[in-house]
């Protein structure tokens, strides 16, 4: 059975399913490598406009597979601690790869998103949670530092510094309703409906201009680091002018006038 499933319910939407349901989709060496390979494939697919990331079975992702926490293959022939650093960097690189992906990524979180699973969800552009979803940083409970796989960067920017410090230091579990209140997710759905909701959002995004959607994702992430309002405006202005040359604005304007008539 494949550790990762890639399907296209329509040519412009990719559904990426973590597929280790017996392990709550824990991150094994094979799954991490499959994610890197498949995300690179999706990034090169000019027909794909949006990616939906979800988990098979009862969970989104329970984090690192603790039955094999430091696989020998991941060390690439080096000894510890170099081998451990290679594996650590390879997992953490997934969050950067999700950021660099041209397509917006919607996390459809079903069940637990713990440790690395929460880190991957936070790296996505939109997060939708099923009512049974639970989030937990987990790392500090394992005798490690609480900051891993990008959470010290993403979580404070999503929920603010105060709540992020609380969640990372205490590693307490957050239910879906609290995640919504904190802004960790933007919607909560009944169990069994989270994937359909994510696909509906994907369909909406596919109705917008290709360049406009790609540049919007890039500008949003880039301006989280903007040094000033002026710097943010400069990037927005250039993106808008470039978007206006794609032809999508002309088509949208004509469609708007046609509807008015």
Tab-separated table of N, CA, C and O in Angstrom, residues 10 12-13 49-50 104 106 126 187 196-209 213:
chain	number	residue	atom	x	y	z
A	10	UNK	N	-10.434	16.745	-10.179
A	10	UNK	CA	-10.553	17.536	-11.403
A	10	UNK	C	-9.136	17.929	-11.788
A	10	UNK	O	-8.242	17.970	-10.927
A	12	UNK	N	-7.434	20.476	-12.230
A	12	UNK	CA	-6.750	21.601	-11.596
A	12	UNK	C	-6.699	21.515	-10.070
A	12	UNK	O	-6.237	22.447	-9.418
A	13	UNK	N	-7.163	20.407	-9.490
A	13	UNK	CA	-7.140	20.235	-8.033
A	13	UNK	C	-6.481	18.899	-7.685
A	13	UNK	O	-6.935	17.844	-8.134
A	49	UNK	N	-4.011	23.852	-9.902
A	49	UNK	CA	-4.199	25.199	-9.363
A	49	UNK	C	-4.223	25.235	-7.840
A	49	UNK	O	-3.835	26.233	-7.239
A	50	UNK	N	-4.725	24.153	-7.210
A	50	UNK	CA	-4.906	24.118	-5.757
A	50	UNK	C	-4.591	22.708	-5.267
A	50	UNK	O	-4.850	21.721	-5.973
A	104	UNK	N	-1.843	27.282	-3.769
A	104	UNK	CA	-2.308	27.318	-2.382
A	104	UNK	C	-2.605	25.904	-1.898
A	104	UNK	O	-3.054	25.049	-2.666
A	106	UNK	N	-4.633	23.660	0.991
A	106	UNK	CA	-5.703	23.637	1.984
A	106	UNK	C	-5.547	22.373	2.807
A	106	UNK	O	-5.592	21.261	2.270
A	126	UNK	N	-4.430	27.466	4.100
A	126	UNK	CA	-5.767	27.475	4.701
A	126	UNK	C	-5.923	26.179	5.468
A	126	UNK	O	-5.497	25.123	4.999
A	187	UNK	N	-12.354	27.351	9.538
A	187	UNK	CA	-13.692	26.762	9.531
A	187	UNK	C	-13.659	25.422	10.259
A	187	UNK	O	-12.650	24.727	10.240
A	196	UNK	N	-14.932	17.539	1.680
A	196	UNK	CA	-15.858	18.198	0.749
A	196	UNK	C	-15.773	19.714	0.872
A	196	UNK	O	-15.830	20.439	-0.130
A	197	UNK	N	-15.647	20.206	2.112
A	197	UNK	CA	-15.525	21.649	2.317
A	197	UNK	C	-14.241	22.173	1.692
A	197	UNK	O	-14.236	23.219	1.034
A	198	UNK	N	-13.153	21.448	1.894
A	198	UNK	CA	-11.874	21.859	1.303
A	198	UNK	C	-11.948	21.863	-0.220
A	198	UNK	O	-11.426	22.776	-0.875
A	199	UNK	N	-12.603	20.863	-0.790
A	199	UNK	CA	-12.746	20.811	-2.252
A	199	UNK	C	-13.619	21.945	-2.763
A	199	UNK	O	-13.393	22.471	-3.864
A	200	UNK	N	-14.613	22.340	-1.984
A	200	UNK	CA	-15.454	23.475	-2.372
A	200	UNK	C	-14.641	24.766	-2.396
A	200	UNK	O	-14.789	25.597	-3.305
A	201	UNK	N	-13.771	24.947	-1.395
A	201	UNK	CA	-12.896	26.115	-1.384
A	201	UNK	C	-11.945	26.072	-2.574
A	201	UNK	O	-11.705	27.089	-3.241
A	202	UNK	N	-11.408	24.895	-2.858
A	202	UNK	CA	-10.509	24.735	-4.003
A	202	UNK	C	-11.209	25.124	-5.304
A	202	UNK	O	-10.620	25.790	-6.161
A	203	UNK	N	-12.465	24.721	-5.433
A	203	UNK	CA	-13.228	25.071	-6.640
A	203	UNK	C	-13.385	26.582	-6.758
A	203	UNK	O	-13.287	27.150	-7.855
A	204	UNK	N	-13.621	27.253	-5.638
A	204	UNK	CA	-13.723	28.711	-5.658
A	204	UNK	C	-12.424	29.345	-6.145
A	204	UNK	O	-12.423	30.225	-7.006
A	205	UNK	N	-11.290	28.878	-5.611
A	205	UNK	CA	-10.000	29.437	-6.001
A	205	UNK	C	-9.706	29.196	-7.480
A	205	UNK	O	-9.100	30.041	-8.140
A	206	UNK	N	-10.150	28.042	-7.976
A	206	UNK	CA	-9.925	27.729	-9.386
A	206	UNK	C	-10.723	28.643	-10.309
A	206	UNK	O	-10.443	28.712	-11.516
A	207	UNK	N	-11.708	29.324	-9.779
A	207	UNK	CA	-12.492	30.267	-10.575
A	207	UNK	C	-11.824	31.617	-10.737
A	207	UNK	O	-12.326	32.468	-11.471
A	208	UNK	N	-10.709	31.831	-10.047
A	208	UNK	CA	-9.993	33.100	-10.135
A	208	UNK	C	-8.821	32.970	-11.099
A	208	UNK	O	-8.464	31.875	-11.529
A	209	UNK	N	-8.199	34.081	-11.432
A	209	UNK	CA	-7.089	34.087	-12.374
A	209	UNK	C	-5.898	33.290	-11.871
A	209	UNK	O	-5.563	33.335	-10.683
A	213	UNK	N	-3.935	34.142	-8.292
A	213	UNK	CA	-3.937	33.275	-7.113
A	213	UNK	C	-2.507	32.957	-6.683
A	213	UNK	O	-2.169	33.023	-5.490
